[in-house]
Amino acid sequence: MEESLRLFGEVSGSVYFRDTTWILFLNKYDVLKTKIYTHSRGLKKLFSDYTSGADLNASAKFIESKYRERFSGVQKNLHVYYTCALDTEKMDKLFRSIEETVLLQN
């Protein structure tokens, strides 16, 4: 995850994407849920500054905050979605919603 965070910070800081709207999909929410509840240390094993224990919502928000910390663009231009790609119906609705939003902005 550290590599993903580092790369996200680098790419989002590129002059080519300075005024770009970003959509961050935090996929595999279902896997996060399983891991949070089955591993006693939760995210504390990866991040020493995590303090909320085995709380799924707190864990997801913490991970989101790590990406927001590394994001080098304008914060209002970063939209974060928690997804499970296996839930194709929900993913389809999400993509249609995002598509409509992007079309309305342009």
Coordinates of C-alpha atoms in Angstrom, one line a residue:
M1 CA 0.0 0.0 0.0
E2 CA 2.9 2.3 0.7
E3 CA 4.0 2.0 -3.0
S4 CA 0.5 2.8 -4.1
L5 CA 0.3 5.9 -1.9
R6 CA 3.8 7.1 -3.1
L7 CA 2.8 6.7 -6.8
F8 CA -0.5 8.4 -6.2
G9 CA 1.3 11.4 -4.7
E10 CA 3.7 11.6 -7.6
V11 CA 1.2 11.3 -10.4
S12 CA -1.3 13.7 -8.8
G13 CA 1.4 16.2 -8.4
S14 CA 2.3 16.2 -12.1
V15 CA 1.9 19.6 -13.8
Y16 CA -0.1 17.8 -16.5
F17 CA -2.9 16.9 -14.0
R18 CA -2.9 20.1 -11.9
D19 CA -6.4 21.1 -12.7
T20 CA -7.8 17.7 -13.3
T21 CA -10.7 16.2 -11.4
W22 CA -9.6 12.9 -9.8
I23 CA -11.7 9.9 -9.1
L24 CA -10.1 7.4 -6.7
F25 CA -11.7 4.0 -6.4
L26 CA -10.8 2.2 -3.2
N27 CA -11.7 -1.3 -4.5
K28 CA -12.0 -4.6 -2.7
Y29 CA -14.0 -3.1 0.2
D30 CA -15.3 -6.6 0.9
V31 CA -11.7 -7.8 1.3
L32 CA -11.0 -5.0 3.7
K33 CA -14.0 -5.9 5.7
T34 CA -12.8 -9.5 6.0
K35 CA -9.3 -8.6 6.9
I36 CA -10.3 -5.9 9.5
Y37 CA -12.4 -8.4 11.4
T38 CA -10.1 -11.4 11.1
H39 CA -6.8 -9.8 11.9
S40 CA -6.6 -8.6 15.5
R41 CA -4.2 -5.7 14.8
G42 CA -6.1 -4.4 11.7
L43 CA -4.4 -1.5 10.1
K44 CA -2.1 -0.9 13.0
K45 CA 0.2 -3.5 11.5
L46 CA 0.7 -1.3 8.4
F47 CA 0.3 2.1 10.0
S48 CA 1.5 2.8 13.5
D49 CA -0.6 6.0 13.6
Y50 CA -3.9 4.0 13.2
T51 CA -5.8 3.9 16.5
S52 CA -9.4 2.8 15.7
G53 CA -9.0 -1.0 16.0
A54 CA -11.3 -3.3 14.1
D55 CA -13.8 -0.7 12.8
L56 CA -14.5 -1.0 9.1
N57 CA -15.8 2.5 8.6
A58 CA -12.9 4.0 10.5
S59 CA -10.4 1.8 8.6
A60 CA -11.8 2.9 5.3
K61 CA -11.7 6.6 6.2
F62 CA -8.2 6.2 7.5
I63 CA -7.0 4.7 4.2
E64 CA -8.9 7.5 2.4
S65 CA -7.1 10.1 4.6
K66 CA -3.7 8.6 3.6
Y67 CA -4.5 9.1 -0.1
R68 CA -5.8 12.6 0.6
E69 CA -2.5 13.4 2.5
R70 CA -0.5 12.4 -0.6
F71 CA -2.8 14.1 -3.1
S72 CA -1.0 17.0 -4.6
G73 CA -3.9 18.5 -6.5
V74 CA -6.9 20.7 -5.3
Q75 CA -8.7 18.7 -2.6
K76 CA -12.1 19.6 -4.0
N77 CA -11.1 17.8 -7.2
L78 CA -10.6 14.4 -5.5
H79 CA -13.6 12.2 -5.3
V80 CA -13.3 8.9 -3.4
Y81 CA -15.5 5.8 -3.8
Y82 CA -15.3 2.6 -1.9
T83 CA -16.1 -0.3 -4.3
C84 CA -16.4 -4.0 -4.7
A85 CA -15.9 -4.8 -8.4
L86 CA -17.6 -8.1 -7.9
D87 CA -20.9 -6.3 -7.3
T88 CA -21.4 -5.5 -10.9
E89 CA -24.9 -4.0 -10.5
K90 CA -23.6 -1.4 -8.0
M91 CA -20.5 -0.8 -10.1
D92 CA -22.6 -0.2 -13.2
K93 CA -24.8 2.4 -11.3
L94 CA -21.6 4.1 -9.9
F95 CA -20.1 4.4 -13.4
R96 CA -23.3 5.8 -14.9
S97 CA -23.5 8.3 -12.0
I98 CA -19.9 9.4 -12.5
E99 CA -20.4 9.6 -16.3
E100 CA -23.4 11.9 -15.8
T101 CA -21.4 14.1 -13.4
V102 CA -18.5 14.4 -15.8
L103 CA -20.7 15.2 -18.7
L104 CA -22.5 17.9 -16.7
Q105 CA -19.2 19.5 -15.7
N106 CA -17.9 19.7 -19.3

